[in-house]
């Protein structure tokens, strides 16, 4: 074991001095936030907003530094003390603290400039532009290396590290024409170096999240659609009697008006961008119910030949139709995934709630931008109301559920039902929904600088794709019929996951695997960037550099040599109320069913949930907000990884159960508004819940 050198001690002492300086400067800033926390919460029972989150992340970073400092003091004379490793850890957290200080300064500007109680700078274009500019130039690699996931529950950090290692290895092999075996072998060789060199991993992840195009993200996220992962998920999750993929042809539907059932409304099939086309869905049911075995339903089945249904098995008992129906819209940033990669929790929901679930596989952007996905989801909702008898339900109670982009679609589908005058669902369960598809600055949006699952560069790519401003310039993402491509992707992922997980464990068991020593952050960046300039000469840099003049005298954040290109969301469509429900006029939201929002305190979209819940509450609309602690965006898909994510997923189930069991208090439908929605823009691990 290498003995600690003078350089190691100098790095540790320099880091401690820097940390002390930042801590003293941050004390008044934190005090100013804590004095006004409660003004930005949904209510007194639901503490949660971006300002609280930033302070929580800062305290988490300081806590890690304190623990590391105590460890060094107690063990530096030990024969097994890893001097270079601990020196690098202190240096990394010192860098992270510096960047967090910059984020809190930006948040303080938001606090001073925004209207009282407002979390978003909706009218301050200069402040939002400054936010994008700072993101483009600030150093972020320290949050993806040794400090990766420090703000989240400890049980999720190994998973996050495996995801990041997989992503950077996949990014290195992305676009190379090789067989599945060749790609897997190549990723085995590349992923190990990212485990042993956290600084290299962080720098490469920063490059990927800032500058790779939408096709990469679609391809990587769609790895969750692979046969291996979905097959494993089915084995690990609850068994179901019915799991059918359906294709509904584009025919005109007629539904009774909610105000007068003797009259009907005509619902046209989806037509935006590509003309009339079918809508794809998946029916999941824990129990076989009347109607689900019918020839009429099987005629919609996409599988050829049709699968063996539970009705053909003599020992399966058929149950009566359920009075409930759950309609689900999956997440994926409007650009990736289908119901297949969300089956793990849908199967659990079907069992826990004893309800059939219809999950809609809407068309994805950028090939099918707004309003195609909304049209298909609304059409699927209407079709389900007309054909609930085929789905094993009488639809006495209908609940819409979705996460992230799916939560947005739950809200906008209900708004569209109101505008068309038809029956609205009995309730909405939206998990961490995106209600403002802009790059407007907010305290929680500042977290996109450190979030490994939802960086601002990726968020803006998804928003621009949905708005139709990011037209596809490459081949569409992997389809289910493209077996060879999917096999290559699966091989890459298998190699990354296996190597990443095993090397992560070995890096702790065998200290000699840690490389890189206690090199300075700047020198490692320059060394890496010199290599990158040869390998990726086509990367585009932002024309603007961050300005240090607005920061306190004597302080400036670390700047990245790998500048990001972020295309601000300036298209008028993003302010359409059916794209960004938070910007909807009250008339379009009045009449919504009870909305139950489950958000995460560490999610960059937290302020979306808080502000939308407050907007509905101020209108007198029934709404509840539940904020869970220590979990990232997308925790529903991670529900089987830890007790914390399982508990958060159970909170979603409880909200849906409350919708199904509530007394019928549907208000009389108001007069239908006139609007044009398509191409015109409208001018903790504790859980705390608040309900109006």
XYZ file of C-alpha atoms in Angstrom:
692
model
C 0.000 0.000 0.000
C 1.392 3.379 -0.995
C 2.364 5.687 1.857
C 0.733 9.108 1.872
C 2.968 11.705 0.208
C 3.393 15.396 0.949
C 1.359 16.101 -2.182
C -1.572 14.075 -0.795
C -1.551 16.088 2.423
C -1.271 19.382 0.560
C -4.310 18.491 -1.531
C -6.303 17.534 1.555
C -5.343 20.710 3.442
C -6.005 22.913 0.407
C -9.404 21.266 -0.026
C -10.226 21.842 3.641
C -9.285 25.509 3.386
C -11.453 25.898 0.279
C -14.342 24.107 1.968
C -14.080 26.396 5.002
C -14.137 29.457 2.762
C -17.222 28.249 0.878
C -18.953 27.303 4.130
C -18.511 30.767 5.632
C -19.749 32.450 2.443
C -22.778 30.168 2.164
C -24.020 30.649 5.724
C -25.930 33.926 5.085
C -27.297 32.598 1.781
C -28.706 29.483 3.456
C -30.149 31.626 6.240
C -31.953 33.814 3.711
C -33.498 30.710 2.120
C -34.591 29.030 5.347
C -36.355 32.219 6.433
C -38.719 32.065 3.454
C -38.986 28.322 2.741
C -42.601 28.071 3.801
C -43.755 30.783 1.387
C -42.912 28.535 -1.567
C -44.294 25.218 -0.277
C -47.611 23.808 -1.444
C -48.858 23.964 2.140
C -47.615 23.587 5.715
C -48.085 19.804 5.612
C -46.118 19.399 2.377
C -42.711 21.053 2.704
C -41.056 20.866 -0.679
C -39.741 23.328 -3.256
C -36.560 23.988 -5.179
C -35.076 26.269 -2.529
C -35.393 23.592 0.134
C -33.887 21.063 -2.255
C -30.811 23.153 -3.033
C -30.098 23.616 0.669
C -30.657 19.894 1.254
C -28.164 19.019 -1.503
C -25.647 21.480 -0.078
C -25.976 19.986 3.398
C -25.622 16.497 1.954
C -22.357 17.528 0.283
C -21.059 19.042 3.529
C -22.046 15.903 5.423
C -20.028 13.747 3.030
C -17.055 16.065 3.501
C -17.327 15.863 7.289
C -17.508 12.069 7.221
C -14.563 11.872 4.852
C -12.548 14.252 7.012
C -13.230 12.209 10.126
C -12.229 9.054 8.295
C -8.946 10.590 7.182
C -8.122 11.799 10.694
C -8.884 8.383 12.182
C -7.174 6.196 9.576
C -4.346 8.090 7.898
C -1.740 6.078 9.829
C -3.316 2.749 8.911
C -1.411 0.397 6.635
C -4.566 0.068 4.515
C -5.203 3.794 4.185
C -5.642 4.724 0.507
C -3.916 8.100 0.451
C -4.374 9.002 -3.201
C -7.995 7.864 -3.184
C -8.934 9.937 -0.136
C -7.043 12.987 -1.367
C -8.930 12.783 -4.668
C -12.227 12.367 -2.813
C -11.640 15.548 -0.811
C -10.648 17.419 -3.950
C -13.751 16.234 -5.823
C -16.139 17.243 -3.043
C -14.365 20.580 -2.729
C -15.071 21.157 -6.432
C -18.684 20.075 -5.994
C -19.116 22.486 -3.091
C -17.738 25.313 -5.216
C -20.297 24.609 -7.948
C -23.124 24.313 -5.441
C -22.163 27.723 -4.095
C -22.607 29.092 -7.624
C -26.017 27.416 -7.916
C -27.169 28.914 -4.625
C -26.088 32.333 -5.840
C -28.246 31.891 -8.956
C -31.108 30.708 -6.757
C -30.714 33.832 -4.626
C -31.173 35.922 -7.754
C -34.367 34.006 -8.471
C -35.546 34.656 -4.937
C -34.902 38.386 -5.271
C -36.226 38.859 -8.809
C -39.293 36.607 -8.894
C -42.717 37.611 -7.668
C -43.565 36.629 -4.127
C -44.347 32.902 -3.944
C -43.297 32.246 -7.548
C -40.677 29.604 -8.287
C -40.305 30.291 -12.014
C -38.898 33.337 -13.771
C -41.624 33.176 -16.407
C -41.345 36.816 -17.419
C -37.601 37.203 -16.900
C -36.025 36.120 -20.163
C -32.654 37.525 -19.152
C -32.505 35.408 -16.008
C -33.535 32.237 -17.841
C -30.950 32.953 -20.552
C -28.332 33.414 -17.848
C -29.306 30.035 -16.418
C -28.789 28.345 -19.803
C -25.529 30.245 -20.305
C -24.191 29.162 -16.929
C -25.159 25.561 -17.560
C -23.313 25.643 -20.871
C -20.036 26.788 -19.365
C -19.932 25.560 -15.759
C -17.874 22.492 -14.901
C -20.130 19.507 -14.154
C -17.854 16.490 -14.398
C -17.168 16.472 -10.644
C -20.819 15.501 -10.050
C -20.517 12.465 -12.339
C -17.216 11.114 -11.034
C -16.428 10.512 -7.372
C -19.432 12.536 -6.181
C -21.934 10.714 -8.379
C -25.348 10.485 -6.732
C -24.227 11.735 -3.322
C -27.562 13.529 -2.892
C -29.676 10.394 -3.416
C -30.468 7.443 -1.189
C -27.299 5.346 -0.624
C -29.093 2.232 -1.879
C -29.376 3.808 -5.355
C -25.779 4.937 -5.799
C -24.453 1.595 -7.139
C -27.273 1.582 -9.677
C -26.547 5.165 -10.736
C -22.860 4.380 -11.124
C -23.669 1.363 -13.265
C -25.987 3.473 -15.452
C -23.350 6.171 -15.945
C -20.647 3.609 -16.767
C -23.018 1.929 -19.211
C -23.876 5.251 -20.821
C -20.323 6.446 -21.356
C -19.283 3.016 -22.686
C -22.300 2.966 -24.981
C -21.490 6.505 -26.103
C -17.983 5.423 -27.034
C -19.275 2.545 -29.183
C -22.403 4.321 -30.459
C -22.572 4.449 -34.231
C -19.923 1.814 -34.828
C -20.958 -0.915 -37.232
C -20.141 -4.134 -35.443
C -21.871 -7.332 -34.505
C -23.545 -7.657 -31.123
C -20.670 -9.815 -29.880
C -18.119 -7.286 -31.096
C -19.891 -4.389 -29.400
C -20.195 -6.337 -26.154
C -16.500 -7.196 -26.241
C -15.583 -3.583 -26.979
C -17.733 -2.281 -24.121
C -16.097 -4.811 -21.795
C -12.752 -3.255 -22.632
C -13.922 0.349 -22.304
C -16.164 0.251 -19.230
C -13.424 -0.877 -16.855
C -11.368 2.271 -17.353
C -14.345 4.422 -16.356
C -14.647 2.518 -13.077
C -10.977 2.843 -12.234
C -10.749 6.492 -13.284
C -13.720 8.469 -11.927
C -12.353 11.749 -13.295
C -12.317 10.329 -16.816
C -15.815 8.956 -16.322
C -17.114 12.331 -15.189
C -15.521 14.193 -18.076
C -16.851 11.718 -20.637
C -20.339 11.779 -19.126
C -20.300 15.574 -19.226
C -19.402 15.466 -22.919
C -22.141 12.947 -23.690
C -24.918 14.734 -21.821
C -24.040 18.066 -23.363
C -23.344 17.360 -26.985
C -24.556 13.996 -28.295
C -27.680 14.189 -30.416
C -31.205 12.977 -29.764
C -30.624 9.762 -31.682
C -28.113 8.638 -29.069
C -30.551 9.235 -26.226
C -33.404 7.475 -27.999
C -31.148 4.525 -28.693
C -29.792 4.322 -25.141
C -33.170 4.710 -23.405
C -34.714 2.161 -25.740
C -32.272 -0.443 -24.454
C -34.855 -0.924 -21.710
C -37.115 -2.309 -24.448
C -34.737 -5.202 -25.120
C -36.029 -8.734 -24.776
C -33.518 -9.607 -22.077
C -34.387 -6.723 -19.747
C -38.138 -6.944 -20.231
C -37.996 -10.717 -19.817
C -36.067 -10.352 -16.581
C -38.531 -7.695 -15.419
C -41.456 -10.025 -16.066
C -39.816 -12.771 -14.040
C -39.119 -10.420 -11.136
C -42.545 -8.734 -11.119
C -46.061 -10.005 -10.480
C -47.470 -12.549 -12.963
C -50.550 -11.536 -14.935
C -53.191 -13.530 -16.784
C -53.592 -11.023 -19.614
C -50.813 -9.159 -21.435
C -51.964 -8.278 -24.935
C -50.620 -5.723 -27.404
C -53.476 -4.147 -29.350
C -53.729 -2.056 -32.504
C -56.885 0.041 -32.852
C -57.676 1.203 -36.412
C -58.363 4.909 -37.087
C -62.144 5.086 -37.199
C -64.385 7.911 -36.057
C -65.858 7.464 -32.577
C -68.999 8.870 -31.053
C -69.321 9.471 -27.325
C -72.203 10.888 -25.306
C -71.893 14.417 -24.031
C -71.388 14.655 -20.289
C -73.964 17.427 -19.985
C -76.645 15.580 -21.990
C -76.074 11.870 -22.758
C -78.788 12.016 -25.421
C -76.381 14.031 -27.560
C -73.046 12.780 -28.858
C -69.654 14.216 -29.704
C -67.650 13.062 -32.696
C -64.047 12.050 -31.988
C -61.796 11.927 -35.029
C -58.790 9.600 -35.197
C -55.274 11.053 -34.859
C -54.226 12.923 -37.994
C -51.374 15.307 -37.091
C -48.222 15.203 -39.230
C -48.733 11.779 -40.833
C -52.468 11.523 -41.421
C -54.901 8.988 -39.927
C -53.154 6.062 -38.336
C -53.729 3.275 -35.806
C -53.133 3.624 -32.072
C -51.118 0.972 -30.240
C -51.940 -0.136 -26.706
C -51.190 -2.860 -24.179
C -53.798 -4.522 -21.958
C -52.532 -5.899 -18.642
C -54.752 -7.689 -16.154
C -53.793 -9.728 -13.116
C -57.078 -11.648 -13.353
C -58.848 -12.984 -16.431
C -62.113 -11.061 -16.685
C -65.232 -11.297 -18.803
C -64.657 -9.737 -22.223
C -60.898 -10.160 -22.255
C -61.171 -13.546 -23.930
C -63.572 -12.367 -26.647
C -62.856 -12.797 -30.337
C -63.569 -9.097 -30.809
C -60.719 -8.113 -28.517
C -58.350 -10.677 -30.028
C -59.060 -9.192 -33.452
C -57.160 -6.097 -32.294
C -54.169 -8.149 -31.140
C -50.849 -7.220 -32.792
C -49.194 -10.582 -32.155
C -49.172 -13.012 -35.071
C -50.197 -15.665 -34.268
C -52.301 -14.460 -31.326
C -50.876 -15.522 -27.949
C -52.358 -18.285 -25.867
C -54.718 -16.503 -23.519
C -55.606 -17.484 -19.992
C -59.098 -18.380 -21.207
C -57.618 -21.360 -23.067
C -56.226 -22.746 -19.817
C -58.896 -24.828 -18.036
C -57.629 -24.101 -14.514
C -57.921 -20.302 -14.869
C -61.187 -19.011 -13.440
C -62.849 -16.120 -15.212
C -63.725 -13.130 -13.008
C -66.545 -10.630 -13.571
C -65.827 -7.268 -15.093
C -64.140 -4.815 -12.747
C -65.956 -1.555 -11.975
C -62.590 0.192 -12.340
C -60.348 0.920 -15.306
C -56.826 2.369 -15.219
C -55.499 4.074 -18.348
C -51.741 4.615 -18.339
C -49.435 6.886 -20.356
C -45.747 6.013 -20.027
C -42.849 8.414 -19.520
C -39.703 8.763 -21.594
C -39.426 12.453 -22.413
C -41.914 12.101 -25.304
C -39.049 10.581 -27.311
C -38.398 7.035 -26.057
C -39.759 3.843 -24.493
C -43.113 2.093 -24.672
C -45.395 0.288 -22.233
C -43.025 -2.676 -22.490
C -40.328 -1.026 -20.397
C -42.909 0.050 -17.790
C -44.422 -3.382 -17.328
C -42.594 -4.024 -14.066
C -44.722 -1.604 -12.061
C -47.867 -1.939 -14.210
C -48.050 -5.627 -13.307
C -47.750 -4.725 -9.637
C -50.453 -2.080 -9.977
C -52.843 -4.500 -11.638
C -52.396 -6.961 -8.788
C -52.486 -4.439 -5.923
C -55.511 -2.569 -7.261
C -57.162 -5.625 -8.849
C -57.868 -3.574 -11.964
C -57.274 -4.011 -15.724
C -54.753 -1.524 -17.131
C -54.686 -0.124 -20.654
C -51.283 1.433 -21.408
C -50.991 3.544 -24.554
C -47.958 3.268 -26.852
C -48.229 6.716 -28.367
C -46.035 7.880 -31.255
C -42.722 9.403 -30.224
C -40.886 12.590 -31.101
C -39.079 13.958 -33.025
C -40.586 11.781 -35.782
C -44.095 12.535 -34.446
C -44.036 15.841 -32.509
C -46.934 17.608 -30.786
C -49.863 17.164 -31.042
C -49.625 13.586 -32.340
C -49.005 11.947 -28.945
C -51.837 13.921 -27.345
C -54.209 13.014 -30.171
C -53.397 9.314 -29.852
C -53.724 9.274 -26.061
C -57.041 11.119 -26.216
C -58.307 8.764 -28.919
C -57.236 5.762 -26.822
C -59.099 7.214 -23.825
C -62.267 7.630 -25.896
C -61.915 4.155 -27.412
C -61.529 2.658 -23.935
C -64.715 4.360 -22.747
C -66.626 2.933 -25.718
C -65.061 -0.546 -25.481
C -64.527 -1.010 -21.756
C -66.543 -4.256 -21.931
C -63.723 -5.757 -24.013
C -61.138 -4.696 -21.450
C -62.785 -6.507 -18.551
C -64.288 -3.389 -16.997
C -67.578 -1.578 -16.659
C -65.660 1.706 -16.339
C -67.758 3.012 -13.488
C -64.540 4.625 -12.328
C -61.730 5.574 -14.699
C -58.346 6.798 -13.522
C -55.552 8.221 -15.656
C -51.999 7.555 -14.491
C -48.610 8.471 -15.908
C -45.091 9.496 -15.019
C -43.024 12.419 -16.313
C -44.148 12.971 -19.927
C -47.019 10.570 -19.223
C -48.134 12.774 -16.330
C -48.268 15.707 -18.727
C -50.442 13.658 -21.092
C -52.801 12.650 -18.272
C -53.483 16.315 -17.555
C -53.772 17.422 -21.183
C -56.008 14.478 -22.154
C -58.366 15.490 -19.344
C -58.271 19.111 -20.564
C -59.148 17.894 -24.043
C -62.040 15.822 -22.678
C -63.379 18.943 -20.971
C -63.050 21.003 -24.158
C -64.859 18.309 -26.183
C -67.646 18.038 -23.635
C -67.294 14.304 -22.991
C -66.854 12.422 -19.745
C -63.702 13.350 -17.851
C -61.819 10.702 -15.867
C -62.605 10.329 -12.185
C -59.076 11.234 -11.160
C -55.464 11.655 -12.224
C -52.326 10.226 -10.624
C -49.333 12.062 -12.074
C -45.854 11.048 -10.899
C -43.244 13.817 -11.260
C -45.127 15.341 -14.236
C -43.631 17.845 -16.668
C -46.076 20.754 -16.610
C -43.805 23.469 -18.037
C -41.879 22.455 -21.160
C -39.562 25.449 -21.238
C -36.061 26.295 -20.046
C -37.395 28.965 -17.697
C -35.249 29.126 -14.590
C -36.438 27.802 -11.236
C -34.587 26.597 -8.129
C -35.217 22.926 -8.867
C -34.270 23.355 -12.534
C -30.808 24.377 -11.304
C -30.421 20.726 -10.290
C -30.094 19.813 -13.968
C -26.454 20.845 -13.592
C -25.792 17.934 -11.211
C -28.518 15.395 -12.045
C -27.156 12.282 -13.822
C -30.622 11.235 -15.049
C -32.048 14.565 -16.236
C -29.351 17.072 -17.316
C -30.520 20.331 -18.876
C -28.943 19.489 -22.232
C -31.008 16.313 -22.450
C -34.160 18.008 -21.134
C -34.009 20.701 -23.802
C -33.460 18.110 -26.528
C -36.634 16.306 -25.438
C -38.633 19.539 -25.253
C -37.473 20.726 -28.669
C -38.202 17.310 -30.153
C -41.771 17.364 -28.797
C -42.251 20.930 -30.019
C -41.137 19.903 -33.505
C -38.072 22.145 -33.626
C -35.627 19.232 -33.539
C -36.396 17.535 -36.828
C -34.826 14.076 -37.210
C -31.681 14.020 -39.332
C -30.841 10.369 -38.755
C -32.625 7.073 -38.982
C -35.523 6.551 -36.564
C -34.895 4.922 -33.228
C -34.809 1.170 -32.779
C -38.138 -0.459 -33.554
C -39.359 -3.727 -32.141
C -39.070 -5.337 -35.567
C -35.414 -4.403 -35.929
C -34.149 -7.549 -34.240
C -30.539 -7.318 -35.290
C -30.130 -3.741 -34.076
C -31.888 -4.558 -30.838
C -29.626 -7.531 -30.372
C -26.575 -5.295 -30.748
C -27.971 -2.839 -28.216
C -28.730 -5.638 -25.774
C -25.220 -7.011 -26.144
C -23.743 -3.597 -25.399
C -25.907 -3.136 -22.343
C -25.145 -6.600 -21.002
C -21.429 -5.982 -21.342
C -21.705 -2.583 -19.664
C -23.881 -3.731 -16.786
C -21.764 -6.796 -16.055
C -18.436 -5.018 -16.228
C -19.676 -1.889 -14.522
C -21.206 -3.709 -11.566
C -18.294 -6.094 -11.025
C -15.646 -3.395 -11.339
C -17.558 -1.116 -9.000
C -17.406 -3.792 -6.317
C -13.783 -4.621 -7.033
C -12.768 -0.978 -6.780
C -13.596 -1.141 -3.087
C -12.280 -4.621 -2.411
C -8.969 -4.008 -4.171
C -7.547 -0.534 -3.463
C -4.853 -0.952 -6.103
C -7.511 -0.618 -8.792
C -7.911 3.063 -8.030
C -5.902 5.036 -10.513
C -5.419 8.621 -11.340
C -4.015 9.522 -7.943
C -4.518 12.954 -6.516
C -4.106 14.815 -9.729
C -5.630 18.231 -9.918
C -9.009 18.682 -11.516
C -7.737 21.169 -14.053
C -4.854 19.035 -15.235
C -7.054 15.980 -15.634
C -9.535 18.020 -17.638
C -6.842 19.373 -19.928
C -5.354 15.932 -20.470
C -8.742 14.510 -21.256
C -9.721 17.381 -23.496
C -6.542 17.047 -25.545
C -7.510 13.448 -26.256
C -11.077 14.428 -27.013
C -10.055 17.089 -29.504
C -8.530 14.382 -31.678
C -11.414 11.957 -31.282
C -14.402 14.295 -31.567
C -13.476 17.352 -33.614
C -17.063 18.020 -34.617
C -18.376 18.964 -31.165
C -20.085 22.328 -31.117
C -19.287 24.784 -28.363
C -21.596 27.465 -27.081
C -20.682 30.931 -28.352
C -21.211 32.373 -24.878
C -18.998 31.905 -21.891
C -20.173 32.240 -18.337
C -19.663 35.624 -16.741
C -18.014 35.718 -13.325
C -18.767 39.389 -12.760
C -22.184 38.672 -11.220
C -20.751 36.473 -8.489
C -19.446 37.788 -5.147
C -16.006 39.366 -5.249
C -13.235 36.815 -4.948
C -15.399 33.884 -6.048
C -15.962 32.291 -9.407
C -17.225 28.810 -10.285
C -15.145 26.234 -12.109
C -15.538 26.416 -15.873
C -15.652 23.496 -18.260
C -13.414 23.143 -21.274
C -16.122 20.969 -22.853
C -18.711 23.656 -23.489
C -22.305 22.599 -24.060
C -24.557 23.565 -26.917
C -28.025 24.129 -25.474
C -30.759 25.221 -27.851
C -33.180 27.290 -25.720
C -36.839 26.376 -26.015
C -38.071 29.462 -27.850
C -40.714 27.903 -30.123
C -44.182 29.397 -29.446
C -45.701 25.894 -29.319
C -44.130 25.180 -25.938
C -46.388 27.833 -24.399
C -49.491 26.186 -25.789
C -51.582 25.166 -22.740
C -51.834 21.633 -24.112
C -48.032 21.439 -24.083
C -47.355 23.322 -20.834
C -50.446 22.961 -18.602
C -48.897 25.279 -16.013
C -49.415 28.124 -18.487
C -53.065 27.230 -19.120
C -55.711 29.863 -18.443
C -58.018 28.975 -15.585
C -60.915 28.288 -17.972
C -59.110 25.295 -19.474
C -58.302 23.774 -16.085
C -61.626 24.364 -14.369
C -63.494 21.065 -14.376
C -60.438 18.836 -14.056
C -60.991 15.761 -11.874
C -59.052 15.369 -8.601
C -55.345 15.523 -9.418
C -52.934 13.593 -7.182
C -49.293 14.489 -7.816
C -46.401 12.453 -6.440
C -43.083 14.283 -6.801
C -39.511 13.841 -5.625
C -37.717 16.479 -3.588
C -34.519 15.900 -5.599
C -36.185 16.009 -9.015
C -35.360 18.856 -11.384
C -39.100 18.973 -12.199
C -40.162 19.415 -8.560
C -41.124 23.043 -9.060
C -43.362 21.993 -11.981
C -45.381 19.906 -9.545
C -45.433 22.492 -6.745
C -46.513 25.394 -8.946
C -49.140 23.374 -10.823
C -50.615 22.071 -7.559
C -50.733 25.615 -6.165
C -52.390 26.857 -9.346
C -55.145 24.244 -9.092
C -55.573 24.861 -5.358
C -55.934 28.609 -5.859
C -58.650 27.887 -8.440
C -60.551 25.714 -5.971
C -59.784 22.529 -7.895
C -59.307 19.284 -5.905
C -55.579 18.526 -5.792
C -53.025 16.826 -3.575
C -49.244 16.879 -3.616
C -46.994 14.216 -2.105
C -43.238 14.831 -1.976
C -40.885 11.896 -1.383
C -37.300 12.370 -0.292
C -33.914 11.199 -1.571
C -35.098 9.732 -4.898
C -34.340 10.745 -8.497
C -36.626 11.484 -11.401
C -38.101 8.258 -12.769
C -38.289 6.410 -9.450
C -41.315 4.374 -10.593
C -39.128 2.418 -12.993
C -36.713 1.772 -10.098
C -39.394 0.500 -7.719
C -37.806 -2.941 -7.385
C -34.319 -1.654 -6.593
C -34.703 -0.426 -3.029
C -37.107 -0.047 -0.137
C -37.194 3.706 -0.707
C -38.330 3.451 -4.331
C -40.752 0.672 -3.420
C -42.292 2.907 -0.758
C -42.620 5.807 -3.199
C -44.288 3.530 -5.761
C -46.693 2.374 -3.061
C -47.642 6.012 -2.475
C -48.699 6.192 -6.134
C -50.808 3.063 -5.675
C -52.502 4.570 -2.627
C -53.387 7.710 -4.569
C -54.985 5.634 -7.338
C -56.843 3.536 -4.787
C -58.225 6.746 -3.287
C -59.486 7.799 -6.730
C -61.242 4.487 -7.294
C -62.802 4.418 -3.814
C -63.901 8.047 -3.579
C -67.566 8.915 -3.539
C -69.034 10.100 -6.807
C -68.767 13.875 -6.618
C -68.381 14.661 -10.295
C -69.433 18.290 -10.825
C -71.750 19.303 -13.609
C -69.794 20.033 -16.750
C -69.294 23.678 -17.479
C -69.892 25.187 -20.888
C -67.329 23.939 -23.393
C -64.688 26.560 -24.317
C -63.664 27.378 -27.834
C -59.974 26.957 -28.520
C -57.407 26.049 -31.106
C -54.795 23.717 -29.714
C -52.737 22.256 -32.506
C -50.312 24.659 -34.083
C -51.149 27.902 -32.329
C -49.734 29.071 -29.103
C -51.871 30.423 -26.336
C -51.078 34.277 -25.616
C -38.237 12.271 2.176
C -37.011 8.865 2.489
C -39.831 10.448 4.575
C -43.105 11.108 2.754
C -45.227 14.161 3.417
C -48.584 14.838 1.858
C -50.884 17.813 1.627
C -54.414 17.793 0.234
C -56.903 20.503 -0.447
